[in-house]
Amino acid sequence: MGRTIPLPMLILAVLGFCYMLLPILVVVLAGLTAGEFLTFPPEGLSLRWVVAFLQSEKYLSAFFFSFRLALLTMIVATILGTAAALFLSRTRFIGRGAMRAFFLSPVVLPGVVIGFSLFAFYISTGIGLTRTIWGLWIGHILYSTPYVIGTVGAALASYDVSLDEAARSLGASPMRTFRKITLPNISQGIQAGSIFAFIVSFGQFEVSLFLSAPNAEPLPIAMYNSLRYKFDPSAAAAGIFAIILVTASVLLTNRLVNIGRLLEKK
Amino acid sequence: MTTKKTLHTRRSFLQRSAALGAASAIPSTFYINHAWAQDTSYDGGVFDAGGATLNVGEWGGGWEEFVRKALTDQFEKDFNCKINWDSSFPWFPKFVTQGAQDPVFDICNWNLPNLTQTKQAGDFFLSTDEVRENVPNAADCWDFAFASGAGVTWAYMPYVYAYRTDRGDAPNSFRDFWADRFANKRGTYGTENGLMHAFFMATAQEFGKDQYDMAAAFQALEDAMPMKVSEFTFNMLSLLERGEVDIAVHIEGEALSLKRKGAPVDVWQWDSHPILTQTKTISRYADPMQKKLAFALLNRTLSPEFLNAFGDEFMWRPTNSKATITASLAENGVENTAAATEAFWVPDWDFFVENKLDITERLNQIFGL
């Protein structure tokens, strides 16, 4: 079988992958250093910082807190983002473009601005969300939802609406049409959006800096604190576990979706 | 069904407006935390806080892990309270946004430049005198522990040059940092780092008329380029260890920790003897129980037992005259005596904060940031 893409494009693609993957390699190797400090190249290889991470109550609680937070954020962001994308793609009204820009604005604005704005909003309204886990969760949802809107919106843009019309003409209710026709066809977009939401929430730093609750430190904040006060490679070791988690999430989601498709075919 | 008719007249409108106005004033009438809080006193004993929560702003990471084990875990048990630990620095925007009347933390640990900035922004903290009256262990502290005017400094470290001992003669003056042999091998910090703030003030003092001579400091720092600019002190240690930097602005304890690990590194204390401090403040408008707990926690922080343990772990020096200097510092001749602490200099952080924007902008230009 012949090559399907031109050689220059192939070279560019390989270089692009290297560019994206090298920082990950640096994190992994830095976390496996035998030295005292977070440096690259590592001073020998050792699992001592991985063990230190696994024995650190602080890191482990931050890791699992971030995991739970990202999971809950992903669920809500996926529902809200999908609904918003459907609304934007299926309704025609003046100002739709402006509304789309409004929905996507959390991605455009710096995270620090969003974090501080929400912090100030919680305080000025006195709704009891200042420095609470709920307040932090809302911040993460706000920041993650546009990624779902973007990917689901892209899936809907290439979606043939006549499929829905055919289903309706055959007597399917709007809900049944959505469940049986629309949803399966845009599932790839939803899947990609939910993964994005999870990853963005798991790695979110700026919003968390202002909204995180006492005694509930997300992993990026814990890593930042470690770098501020110790600069030992346990932060990189934590990074290794974060990379493993995110990769596993992507693979697992892919697998679940594929299984769903197989079942559907049967 | 009959309906009651309401007659809207100008008089009734004014009456309702007045009533609404009075009602809206009620919360401020009930805002009497301050009055109660002024009556809060603490005598040094243990009391039952009935499960109250104390909001604490403190550093995170390894620092938090140690302080929890050595201080706050036992404190929670003894006083029947819960500590809400927040390590998401910076504190300044949080204090200012939430306002003095509704303090974000009941007790908070600071470096002086940030504390001064917050202190200048409002009536957030009890004065030093108010704290001293209610914290018995403060009576044993050296005078410089109260120099901030808000709160009490409980630990400190002199600013030093950390230098590699295998790269020629040791520095013996502040200006040695500018020696030609250290070109591009000298290290300092980004403009948001407190060590850079102290270095700037010490440079002004050394090269100018006094510590307020900013022009002289800018010129000297320009002359010091090229420098390696780092964000964190521990990152600087790794640069020193790898030999990418031969001399660096640093603090005593952290730099000596590298020496303890066998690296060819030693420290030289600046002639002007500025010190990096850890200062705890207590919020003026904290609720009475929280304020009492804050007094108690500060009292325990100042206890020789905790300060000795903390010094052994992180090599900070205690401000309590009854505490001891950790062995590794004592071996180098460090003492905790009145004479040994006399020379310490606390730069005028009020001046620094007032000029911080200009200083930051100009330093960023010099560093090419």
Short mmCIF file of C-alpha atoms in Angstrom, two decimals, chain A residues 26 30 33-44 227 231-233, chain B residues 162-167 184-185 228 230 232-248 250 258-259 261-265:
data_model
loop_
_atom_site.label_atom_id
_atom_site.label_comp_id
_atom_site.label_asym_id
_atom_site.label_seq_id
_atom_site.Cartn_x
_atom_site.Cartn_y
_atom_site.Cartn_z
CA VAL A 26 10.75 15.74 30.16
CA ALA A 30 12.40 14.61 35.70
CA THR A 33 15.49 11.50 38.68
CA ALA A 34 17.68 10.26 41.49
CA GLY A 35 18.75 13.83 42.34
CA GLU A 36 17.46 16.22 44.97
CA PHE A 37 16.01 18.85 42.65
CA LEU A 38 13.62 19.07 39.76
CA THR A 39 16.12 19.23 36.93
CA PHE A 40 16.55 18.01 33.39
CA PRO A 41 18.36 15.92 32.31
CA PRO A 42 17.85 13.72 35.39
CA GLU A 43 20.77 12.87 37.64
CA GLY A 44 20.38 9.12 37.33
CA LEU A 227 7.73 24.07 43.59
CA PHE A 231 11.41 22.34 44.22
CA ASP A 232 11.84 18.64 44.70
CA PRO A 233 10.96 16.25 41.87
CA ALA B 162 24.98 31.64 48.29
CA TYR B 163 28.14 30.89 46.35
CA ARG B 164 30.07 27.95 45.04
CA THR B 165 33.21 27.34 47.05
CA ASP B 166 34.99 25.72 44.08
CA ARG B 167 34.94 28.83 41.87
CA ASN B 184 26.13 35.58 33.58
CA LYS B 185 26.91 33.37 36.58
CA LYS B 228 20.19 34.42 35.69
CA SER B 230 14.75 32.60 38.65
CA PHE B 232 11.85 30.36 43.22
CA THR B 233 14.65 29.99 45.74
CA PHE B 234 14.76 26.21 45.43
CA ASN B 235 15.11 26.51 41.69
CA MET B 236 18.10 28.77 42.34
CA LEU B 237 19.61 26.06 44.52
CA SER B 238 19.38 23.61 41.67
CA LEU B 239 21.12 26.14 39.38
CA LEU B 240 23.86 26.50 42.00
CA GLU B 241 24.22 22.78 42.42
CA ARG B 242 24.57 22.28 38.67
CA GLY B 243 27.09 25.10 38.38
CA GLU B 244 24.93 27.25 36.11
CA VAL B 245 25.15 29.95 38.77
CA ASP B 246 28.23 30.68 40.89
CA ILE B 247 26.74 33.29 43.22
CA ALA B 248 23.10 34.00 44.01
CA HIS B 250 19.48 33.73 48.74
CA LEU B 258 22.32 22.55 50.08
CA LYS B 259 25.66 22.67 51.84
CA LYS B 261 23.72 17.77 51.30
CA GLY B 262 27.39 17.95 50.37
CA ALA B 263 27.29 20.51 47.56
CA PRO B 264 30.33 22.86 47.37
CA VAL B 265 28.28 25.82 48.52
#
